[in-house]
Coordinates of C-alpha atoms (C1' of nucleotides) in Angstrom, one line a residue:
Chain A
X1 CA -0.3 -0.1 -0.2
X2 CA 2.4 2.6 1.3
X3 CA 5.1 0.7 -0.2
X4 CA 5.9 -0.7 -4.0
X5 CA 7.9 -3.7 -2.6
X6 CA 5.5 -6.6 -1.1
X7 CA 7.0 -9.6 0.2
X8 CA 5.4 -12.9 -0.8
X9 CA 5.5 -14.0 2.9
X10 CA 6.2 -13.5 6.2
X11 CA 10.2 -13.4 5.8
X12 CA 10.7 -11.7 2.2
X13 CA 14.6 -12.7 2.7
X14 CA 16.0 -9.5 0.9
X15 CA 15.1 -6.6 3.5
X16 CA 18.3 -5.9 3.8
X17 CA 18.6 -5.3 0.3
X18 CA 15.4 -3.5 0.7
X19 CA 16.5 -1.3 3.4
X20 CA 19.6 -0.4 2.0
X21 CA 17.8 0.8 -1.1
X22 CA 15.6 3.0 0.7
X23 CA 18.0 4.3 2.7
X24 CA 19.6 6.1 -0.2
X25 CA 16.3 6.9 -1.7
X26 CA 15.5 9.0 1.5
X27 CA 18.9 10.2 1.8
X28 CA 18.6 11.6 -1.8
X29 CA 14.6 13.0 -0.9
X30 CA 15.6 14.8 2.3
X31 CA 18.8 15.6 3.9
X32 CA 21.4 13.0 5.8
X33 CA 20.0 15.7 8.4
X34 CA 16.4 14.3 8.8
X35 CA 17.7 10.9 8.2
X36 CA 16.1 8.3 10.6
X37 CA 16.1 4.5 10.9
X38 CA 12.4 4.6 12.0
X39 CA 11.5 6.4 8.4
X40 CA 13.6 3.9 6.4
X41 CA 11.6 1.0 8.4
X42 CA 8.4 2.9 7.4
X43 CA 9.2 3.4 3.9
X44 CA 10.2 -0.4 3.8
X45 CA 6.9 -1.4 5.0
X46 CA 8.4 -3.2 7.8
X47 CA 8.5 -2.6 11.9
X48 CA 10.9 -0.1 12.9
X49 CA 12.8 -3.0 14.7
X50 CA 13.2 -4.9 12.2
X51 CA 16.0 -3.5 10.8
X52 CA 18.1 -4.6 13.3
X53 CA 17.7 -8.0 12.5
X54 CA 20.1 -6.9 9.7
X55 CA 22.2 -4.1 11.2
X56 CA 23.6 -3.5 14.8
X57 CA 22.4 0.2 14.7
X58 CA 21.6 3.4 12.3
X59 CA 25.3 3.9 11.7
X60 CA 26.4 0.5 10.6
X61 CA 23.3 0.9 8.2
X62 CA 24.9 4.4 6.2
X63 CA 28.3 2.5 6.7
X64 CA 27.2 -0.5 4.9
X65 CA 25.5 1.6 2.2
X66 CA 28.4 3.8 2.0
X67 CA 30.6 1.2 1.2
X68 CA 28.3 -0.5 -1.6
X69 CA 28.3 3.0 -2.9
X70 CA 32.2 3.2 -3.0
X71 CA 31.9 -0.2 -4.3
X72 CA 30.1 1.0 -7.5
X73 CA 31.8 4.7 -7.6
X74 CA 35.4 2.6 -7.7
X75 CA 33.8 0.1 -10.5
X76 CA 32.6 3.2 -12.7
X77 CA 36.1 5.0 -12.8
X78 CA 37.8 1.4 -13.4
X79 CA 35.1 1.0 -16.4
X80 CA 36.0 4.5 -17.7
X81 CA 39.4 3.4 -17.6
X82 CA 39.3 0.1 -19.2
X83 CA 36.7 0.9 -22.0
X84 CA 38.1 4.1 -23.3
X85 CA 40.8 3.7 -26.1
X86 CA 43.5 5.6 -26.7
X87 CA 46.7 7.0 -24.7
X88 CA 46.7 7.1 -20.9
X89 CA 46.3 10.7 -21.1
X90 CA 42.8 10.5 -22.9
X91 CA 41.8 7.5 -20.7
X92 CA 42.5 9.8 -17.7
X93 CA 40.3 12.6 -18.8
X94 CA 37.7 9.8 -19.3
X95 CA 38.1 8.8 -15.7
X96 CA 37.7 12.3 -15.0
X97 CA 34.4 12.7 -16.6
X98 CA 33.1 9.5 -15.0
X99 CA 33.8 10.9 -11.6
X100 CA 31.8 14.0 -12.2
X101 CA 29.2 12.0 -14.2
X102 CA 29.0 9.8 -10.9
X103 CA 28.8 12.8 -8.4
X104 CA 26.1 14.5 -10.4
X105 CA 23.7 11.5 -11.5
X106 CA 23.8 10.4 -7.6
X107 CA 24.2 13.4 -5.9
X108 CA 23.1 11.8 -2.4
X109 CA 25.4 8.9 -2.9
X110 CA 28.4 11.1 -3.8
X111 CA 27.7 13.0 -0.3
X112 CA 27.4 10.0 1.5
X113 CA 30.9 8.6 0.6
X114 CA 32.3 11.8 1.8
X115 CA 30.3 12.6 4.5
X116 CA 33.1 13.8 7.2
X117 CA 31.3 11.5 9.8
X118 CA 32.6 8.6 8.2
X119 CA 35.8 9.0 7.9
X120 CA 36.3 10.8 11.6
X121 CA 39.0 9.8 13.8
X122 CA 39.4 6.4 15.2
X123 CA 36.2 4.6 14.1
X124 CA 37.7 3.4 10.9
X125 CA 35.3 0.5 8.6
X126 CA 38.3 -1.5 7.2
X127 CA 36.0 -2.7 4.3
X128 CA 34.9 1.3 3.7
X129 CA 38.8 2.1 4.1
X130 CA 39.3 -1.0 1.3
X131 CA 36.7 -0.1 -1.3
X132 CA 37.9 3.7 -0.6
X133 CA 41.3 2.8 -1.7
X134 CA 40.3 0.6 -4.8
X135 CA 38.9 3.4 -6.2
X136 CA 41.8 5.7 -5.6
X137 CA 43.6 3.2 -7.1
X138 CA 42.4 3.9 -10.3
X139 CA 43.7 7.3 -10.5
X140 CA 46.9 6.2 -9.2
X141 CA 47.1 3.5 -12.1
X142 CA 46.2 5.6 -14.7
X143 CA 48.9 8.2 -13.4
X144 CA 51.4 5.1 -13.5
X145 CA 50.8 4.8 -17.4
X146 CA 50.5 7.9 -18.2
X147 CA 54.3 8.1 -16.7
X148 CA 55.2 5.1 -18.5
X149 CA 54.0 6.5 -21.9
X150 CA 55.9 9.5 -21.1
X151 CA 52.6 12.1 -20.6
X152 CA 53.4 12.8 -16.9
X153 CA 57.0 13.1 -15.3
X154 CA 58.3 10.3 -13.6
X155 CA 58.0 10.1 -9.7
X156 CA 56.0 9.0 -6.7
X157 CA 52.1 8.6 -8.2
X158 CA 50.3 9.9 -5.5
X159 CA 51.1 13.2 -5.8
X160 CA 49.7 13.7 -9.1
X161 CA 46.8 11.3 -8.6
X162 CA 46.2 13.2 -5.4
X163 CA 46.2 16.3 -7.9
X164 CA 43.6 15.0 -10.3
X165 CA 41.7 13.4 -7.8
X166 CA 41.6 16.9 -5.9
X167 CA 40.5 18.8 -9.1
X168 CA 37.6 16.2 -9.7
X169 CA 36.4 16.3 -6.2
X170 CA 36.3 19.7 -6.0
X171 CA 34.5 20.2 -9.4
X172 CA 32.1 17.3 -8.4
X173 CA 31.2 19.0 -4.6
X174 CA 31.0 22.8 -5.8
X175 CA 28.4 21.9 -8.5
X176 CA 26.6 19.7 -5.9
X177 CA 26.6 22.4 -3.7
X178 CA 24.8 24.4 -6.4
X179 CA 24.6 27.7 -4.8
X180 CA 27.9 27.8 -3.7
X181 CA 29.0 28.5 -6.8
X182 CA 27.9 32.3 -7.4
X183 CA 27.7 32.2 -11.0
X184 CA 24.7 34.3 -11.7
X185 CA 22.6 32.3 -13.0
X186 CA 21.7 28.8 -11.9
X187 CA 24.0 25.8 -13.7
X188 CA 21.8 24.6 -16.5
X189 CA 23.1 21.9 -18.7
X190 CA 24.5 24.7 -21.4
X191 CA 26.7 26.4 -19.0
X192 CA 27.8 23.0 -17.3
X193 CA 29.9 21.5 -20.1
X194 CA 31.7 24.3 -21.0
X195 CA 32.6 24.4 -17.4
X196 CA 33.5 20.4 -17.5
X197 CA 35.5 20.9 -20.4
X198 CA 37.7 23.6 -19.1
X199 CA 38.5 22.3 -15.7
X200 CA 39.7 18.5 -17.1
X201 CA 41.3 20.4 -19.4
X202 CA 43.2 22.4 -17.2
X203 CA 44.0 19.6 -15.2
X204 CA 45.4 17.7 -18.3
X205 CA 47.9 20.4 -19.1
X206 CA 48.6 21.0 -15.5
X207 CA 49.6 17.4 -15.3
X208 CA 51.2 17.1 -18.7
X209 CA 55.3 17.1 -18.8
X210 CA 57.0 20.2 -19.7
X211 CA 60.4 21.2 -20.5
X212 CA 62.4 22.1 -17.5
X213 CA 63.3 25.0 -19.3
X214 CA 59.3 25.8 -19.7
X215 CA 58.8 25.1 -16.0
X216 CA 61.2 27.7 -14.7
X217 CA 60.2 30.0 -17.4
X218 CA 56.8 30.4 -17.1
X219 CA 55.7 31.5 -13.7
X220 CA 57.7 34.1 -13.6
X221 CA 57.4 35.5 -17.2
X222 CA 55.8 38.8 -18.0
Chain B
X1 CA 32.0 28.2 36.5
X2 CA 31.5 26.1 33.3
X3 CA 31.7 28.7 31.2
X4 CA 34.9 31.0 31.0
X5 CA 33.0 34.1 29.9
X6 CA 31.3 36.2 33.0
X7 CA 28.7 38.7 32.4
X8 CA 29.0 41.8 35.1
X9 CA 25.2 42.1 35.3
X10 CA 22.1 40.9 34.3
X11 CA 22.2 41.8 30.8
X12 CA 25.9 41.0 29.6
X13 CA 25.2 42.5 26.5
X14 CA 27.6 40.6 24.3
X15 CA 25.4 37.2 24.0
X16 CA 24.9 37.0 20.3
X17 CA 28.5 37.2 19.8
X18 CA 29.3 34.5 22.8
X19 CA 26.7 32.0 21.1
X20 CA 28.3 32.7 17.9
X21 CA 31.7 31.7 19.4
X22 CA 30.6 29.1 21.0
X23 CA 28.4 27.5 18.2
X24 CA 31.7 27.3 16.2
X25 CA 33.7 25.6 18.9
X26 CA 30.6 23.4 19.8
X27 CA 30.8 22.3 15.5
X28 CA 34.6 21.8 16.3
X29 CA 34.8 19.6 19.1
X30 CA 31.3 17.5 18.4
X31 CA 30.3 16.9 14.5
X32 CA 27.5 18.9 13.0
X33 CA 25.6 15.7 13.8
X34 CA 25.3 16.6 17.5
X35 CA 25.0 20.3 17.2
X36 CA 22.5 21.2 19.8
X37 CA 21.0 24.7 20.4
X38 CA 20.5 23.5 23.9
X39 CA 24.3 22.9 23.9
X40 CA 25.2 26.1 22.9
X41 CA 23.1 27.6 25.9
X42 CA 24.3 25.3 28.0
X43 CA 28.2 26.0 27.3
X44 CA 27.7 29.9 27.0
X45 CA 26.3 29.4 30.4
X46 CA 22.9 30.6 29.7
X47 CA 19.1 29.2 30.0
X48 CA 18.4 27.5 26.9
X49 CA 15.5 29.8 26.0
X50 CA 18.2 32.8 26.0
X51 CA 19.4 32.6 22.4
X52 CA 16.1 32.9 21.0
X53 CA 16.5 36.6 22.0
X54 CA 19.2 37.0 19.2
X55 CA 18.2 34.3 16.8
X56 CA 14.8 32.9 15.7
X57 CA 15.7 29.6 15.8
X58 CA 18.8 27.0 15.2
X59 CA 19.3 27.3 11.8
X60 CA 19.4 31.1 11.6
X61 CA 22.4 30.9 14.3
X62 CA 23.9 28.7 11.9
X63 CA 23.4 30.8 9.1
X64 CA 24.5 33.8 10.6
X65 CA 27.8 32.2 11.6
X66 CA 28.2 30.7 8.2
X67 CA 28.0 33.9 7.3
X68 CA 30.3 35.6 9.1
X69 CA 32.8 32.5 8.8
X70 CA 32.3 33.2 4.9
X71 CA 33.5 37.0 5.4
X72 CA 36.3 36.2 7.2
X73 CA 37.3 33.5 4.4
X74 CA 36.7 36.0 1.8
X75 CA 38.9 38.4 3.4
X76 CA 41.7 36.1 3.7
X77 CA 41.7 35.2 0.3
X78 CA 41.7 38.9 -0.4
X79 CA 44.2 40.1 2.0
X80 CA 46.3 36.9 0.3
X81 CA 45.8 38.8 -2.9
X82 CA 46.5 42.1 -2.2
X83 CA 49.8 41.7 0.0
X84 CA 51.6 39.1 -2.4
X85 CA 54.1 41.2 -4.6
X86 CA 54.7 39.8 -8.2
X87 CA 52.9 38.8 -11.0
X88 CA 49.1 37.8 -11.1
X89 CA 49.9 34.2 -11.3
X90 CA 52.1 34.1 -8.1
X91 CA 49.4 36.3 -6.5
X92 CA 47.0 33.6 -7.6
X93 CA 48.9 31.1 -6.1
X94 CA 49.3 33.0 -2.8
X95 CA 45.4 32.8 -2.6
X96 CA 45.3 28.9 -3.4
X97 CA 47.8 28.8 -0.5
X98 CA 45.4 30.9 1.6
X99 CA 42.3 28.6 0.4
X100 CA 44.1 25.6 1.8
X101 CA 45.7 27.4 4.8
X102 CA 42.5 28.6 6.2
X103 CA 40.7 25.2 5.5
X104 CA 43.3 23.3 7.2
X105 CA 43.4 25.7 10.4
X106 CA 39.3 26.2 10.4
X107 CA 38.2 22.7 9.7
X108 CA 35.0 23.4 11.2
X109 CA 34.6 26.3 9.8
X110 CA 34.9 25.4 6.5
X111 CA 32.9 22.6 6.9
X112 CA 29.8 24.9 8.2
X113 CA 30.1 27.0 5.1
X114 CA 30.1 24.4 2.7
X115 CA 27.5 22.2 4.2
X116 CA 25.2 21.0 2.0
X117 CA 21.9 22.1 3.8
X118 CA 23.0 25.5 3.7
X119 CA 22.5 25.9 0.3
X120 CA 19.9 23.6 -0.3
X121 CA 17.0 24.7 -3.1
X122 CA 14.4 27.6 -2.1
X123 CA 15.9 29.1 0.8
X124 CA 18.6 31.1 0.2
X125 CA 20.2 33.4 2.7
X126 CA 20.8 36.7 0.5
X127 CA 23.3 37.9 2.8
X128 CA 25.1 34.0 2.8
X129 CA 24.7 34.1 -0.8
X130 CA 26.5 38.0 -0.8
X131 CA 29.1 37.0 1.3
X132 CA 29.9 33.7 -0.5
X133 CA 30.1 35.7 -3.9
X134 CA 32.4 38.0 -2.7
X135 CA 35.2 35.5 -1.7
X136 CA 34.5 33.8 -5.3
X137 CA 35.4 37.6 -7.0
X138 CA 38.9 37.6 -5.1
X139 CA 39.4 34.4 -7.8
X140 CA 37.6 36.1 -10.7
X141 CA 39.5 39.3 -10.2
X142 CA 43.0 37.1 -10.1
X143 CA 42.0 35.4 -13.1
X144 CA 41.4 38.9 -14.9
X145 CA 44.3 40.3 -13.9
X146 CA 46.3 37.5 -14.8
X147 CA 44.3 37.2 -18.2
X148 CA 45.8 41.2 -18.7
X149 CA 48.9 40.3 -18.0
X150 CA 49.0 37.7 -20.5
X151 CA 49.3 34.6 -18.3
X152 CA 46.1 33.3 -19.2
X153 CA 43.9 33.4 -22.4
X154 CA 41.6 35.9 -22.9
X155 CA 37.6 34.9 -22.3
X156 CA 35.3 34.6 -19.4
X157 CA 37.3 34.5 -16.6
X158 CA 34.5 32.4 -14.7
X159 CA 35.3 29.3 -16.2
X160 CA 39.5 29.5 -15.2
X161 CA 38.2 30.9 -11.9
X162 CA 36.0 28.1 -11.0
X163 CA 38.8 25.4 -12.4
X164 CA 41.1 27.0 -9.6
X165 CA 38.4 27.0 -7.1
X166 CA 37.6 23.7 -7.9
X167 CA 41.3 22.4 -7.4
X168 CA 41.8 24.4 -4.2
X169 CA 38.2 23.3 -3.0
X170 CA 38.9 19.7 -4.0
X171 CA 42.3 19.4 -2.1
X172 CA 41.1 21.3 1.2
X173 CA 37.8 18.7 1.2
X174 CA 39.8 15.6 0.7
X175 CA 42.6 16.9 3.4
X176 CA 39.5 17.4 6.1
X177 CA 38.1 14.2 5.6
X178 CA 41.7 12.9 6.4
X179 CA 40.5 9.1 5.8
X180 CA 39.3 10.0 2.2
X181 CA 43.0 10.0 1.3
X182 CA 44.0 6.3 1.1
X183 CA 47.8 7.2 1.0
X184 CA 49.3 4.4 3.4
X185 CA 50.5 6.5 6.2
X186 CA 47.9 9.3 7.3
X187 CA 49.0 12.5 6.2
X188 CA 51.6 14.6 8.3
X189 CA 53.0 17.6 8.1
X190 CA 56.0 16.1 5.9
X191 CA 53.9 14.7 3.4
X192 CA 51.8 17.3 3.3
X193 CA 53.5 20.3 1.8
X194 CA 54.6 18.2 -1.2
X195 CA 51.6 17.6 -1.7
X196 CA 50.2 21.3 -1.7
X197 CA 53.0 22.2 -3.6
X198 CA 52.1 19.5 -6.4
X199 CA 48.7 20.4 -6.6
X200 CA 49.1 24.4 -6.5
X201 CA 51.9 23.8 -9.3
X202 CA 49.6 21.4 -11.4
X203 CA 46.9 24.4 -11.4
X204 CA 49.0 26.9 -12.4
X205 CA 50.6 24.8 -15.2
X206 CA 47.3 24.0 -16.3
X207 CA 45.9 27.8 -16.3
X208 CA 49.0 29.2 -17.9
X209 CA 48.2 29.9 -21.8
X210 CA 50.1 27.6 -24.4
X211 CA 50.7 28.2 -27.9
X212 CA 47.7 26.6 -30.2
X213 CA 50.2 24.3 -31.7
X214 CA 51.2 22.8 -28.0
X215 CA 47.5 22.7 -27.4
X216 CA 46.5 20.7 -29.8
X217 CA 50.0 18.8 -30.0
X218 CA 50.3 17.6 -26.5
X219 CA 47.3 15.7 -25.4
X220 CA 47.5 13.2 -28.4
X221 CA 51.5 13.2 -28.0
X222 CA 53.3 10.2 -27.7
Chain C
dT1 C1' 19.2 63.8 41.3
dG2 C1' 14.7 61.5 41.5
dT3 C1' 10.7 59.4 39.8
dA4 C1' 7.5 56.5 36.2
dC5 C1' 7.8 54.1 32.7
dA6 C1' 8.9 51.3 28.7
dT7 C1' 12.2 47.9 26.9
dC8 C1' 15.4 44.9 26.8
dA9 C1' 17.2 40.5 28.0
dG10 C1' 17.3 36.7 31.0
dT11 C1' 14.6 33.1 33.7
dG12 C1' 12.8 28.0 34.5
dA13 C1' 8.7 25.2 33.8
dA14 C1' 6.3 23.2 30.4
dC15 C1' 4.8 21.5 25.8
dG16 C1' 4.8 17.6 22.6
dC17 C1' 7.7 15.1 19.6
dG18 C1' 10.3 11.4 16.9
dC19 C1' 14.3 9.1 18.0
dG20 C1' 16.9 4.9 18.9
dT21 C1' 16.9 0.8 21.1
dT22 C1' 15.6 -3.1 23.9
dC23 C1' 12.4 -6.7 24.7
dA24 C1' 9.5 -10.8 25.1
dC25 C1' 6.5 -12.6 21.3
dT26 C1' 5.2 -15.6 17.6
dG27 C1' 5.0 -16.5 13.3
dA28 C1' 7.7 -18.6 9.1
dT29 C1' 11.4 -21.2 7.3
dG30 C1' 14.5 -24.8 7.1
dT31 C1' 16.3 -29.5 8.8
dA32 C1' 17.0 -34.2 10.6
dC33 C1' 15.4 -38.4 10.7
Chain D
dT1 C1' 5.2 -37.6 3.4
dG2 C1' 5.2 -36.3 8.2
dT3 C1' 6.9 -34.9 12.4
dA4 C1' 9.9 -32.4 15.9
dC5 C1' 12.5 -29.2 16.3
dA6 C1' 15.8 -25.1 16.2
dT7 C1' 16.5 -21.0 14.1
dC8 C1' 15.3 -16.8 11.5
dA9 C1' 12.8 -12.7 11.0
dG10 C1' 9.3 -10.0 11.8
dT11 C1' 5.7 -7.8 15.1
dG12 C1' 4.2 -4.2 18.6
dA13 C1' 4.5 -2.2 23.1
dA14 C1' 7.5 0.1 25.8
dC15 C1' 11.8 2.8 27.6
dG16 C1' 13.9 6.6 28.2
dC17 C1' 15.7 10.7 26.2
dG18 C1' 17.3 15.3 24.8
dC19 C1' 15.5 18.0 21.3
dG20 C1' 13.1 22.4 19.7
dT21 C1' 10.6 25.7 20.9
dT22 C1' 6.7 28.6 23.2
dC23 C1' 5.3 31.4 27.6
dA24 C1' 4.3 33.6 31.3
dC25 C1' 7.5 35.8 34.3
dT26 C1' 11.2 39.4 35.9
dG27 C1' 15.1 41.5 37.1
dA28 C1' 17.9 44.9 34.4
dT29 C1' 18.7 48.7 32.2
dG30 C1' 18.0 53.3 29.2
dT31 C1' 15.1 57.3 29.0
dA32 C1' 11.9 61.6 29.9
dC33 C1' 11.3 65.1 32.0

DNA sequence: TGTACATCAGTGAACGCGCGTTCACTGATGTAC
DNA sequence: TGTACATCAGTGAACGCGCGTTCACTGATGTAC
């Protein structure tokens, strides 16, 4: 009645799955501020005590959901890397696009992944860390490949990987916050594409190897 | 007793100020998740109804605090721009440093400025928008100056400004989330500086004007 | 300097609320033989 | 195929809690004359 999912019997055997899906939907509809376990249960068409058979508490549900999202996110980045033909630079560009695309198409999921409480001191979920690292590794692998192909100067790949991560993450965050970007008109699709192109292009040019002479000269040139 | 601030009389005449300061401190100590008006009042050494003489509700206090922070933040960026000698590119670099520095030295304040609820649809605080735009304008002015000096290709300055904003914002966000950066060791000061240098350098190189030939050639070079 | 009065900025009790979580329970399901 | 039993996955009532907010109040402060 109030719930699209109808179970055939008393145990529907997939409440865990339903709870996770419902939780994401709830986080999308309202903010995380108003996210309550009871509302998740309500929307899942189940008593508010039922979730406790699948998650020890509210935070555990959110952590499990975040881990799942991180996995999907990492897979999306990995797919972009693997299915794009061309040089490492072109493929890295595709990964950047996938990053932005994921954030724009799954805003609530994106916010869940990066909500501060999740990564707070001490309480480190090892699974979460693992899937987070796996996502980041796509970037690092891409940088290593680009170094091997001579596009990026050799050295610790972590640094340029974090530069790329920063750029993509910053753009995604600003886009999601919307009003934090004080362009006069709200960002419609028309103004969105040039922005993404500019940002990715800037990143790409920033990462590309320069001759030492050029590197020394440009910043102080007049 | 429980509160360092002692008022001389019944009205201490600066409760508004004290509430704002206390709120920021509370947001720093605990997360925003556990931020309550009552706790703010408690820490301010005042009854829990007192804040309502200064703010219509809890959200208004947070909005006022955020606006204040945005003002300080914008001022910090502006100061970096104005007090740094040299070319526009060098001065923009200083602004980037100021951005990161602010985030690292005022993490709770930084999170307050960019918490999603603040910029949500519809409910737009005009004062907040104004101070946010003022901060962003520093970036835009810097880009315009860099264009005038020939460092950055002419055109709509908003796009490169947002690219710069994205890079700085992304790095700041990732640094604050800490665990979201899956480097093996947690980021100590030693590994922090090279990271900041790399990111800012990447941004700088990305923004600098290239010859058309170089732009066409590099991405596909082999 | 004194007095009357309006206003300001606190207090503390009280409201309703929905939350997270626990608990004893019970019906459904799976398994052994 | 049937039966006995253990386990699983729900239910619904109940708990205590602290929250945001309202309210009537009151003491302190400022102002006019």
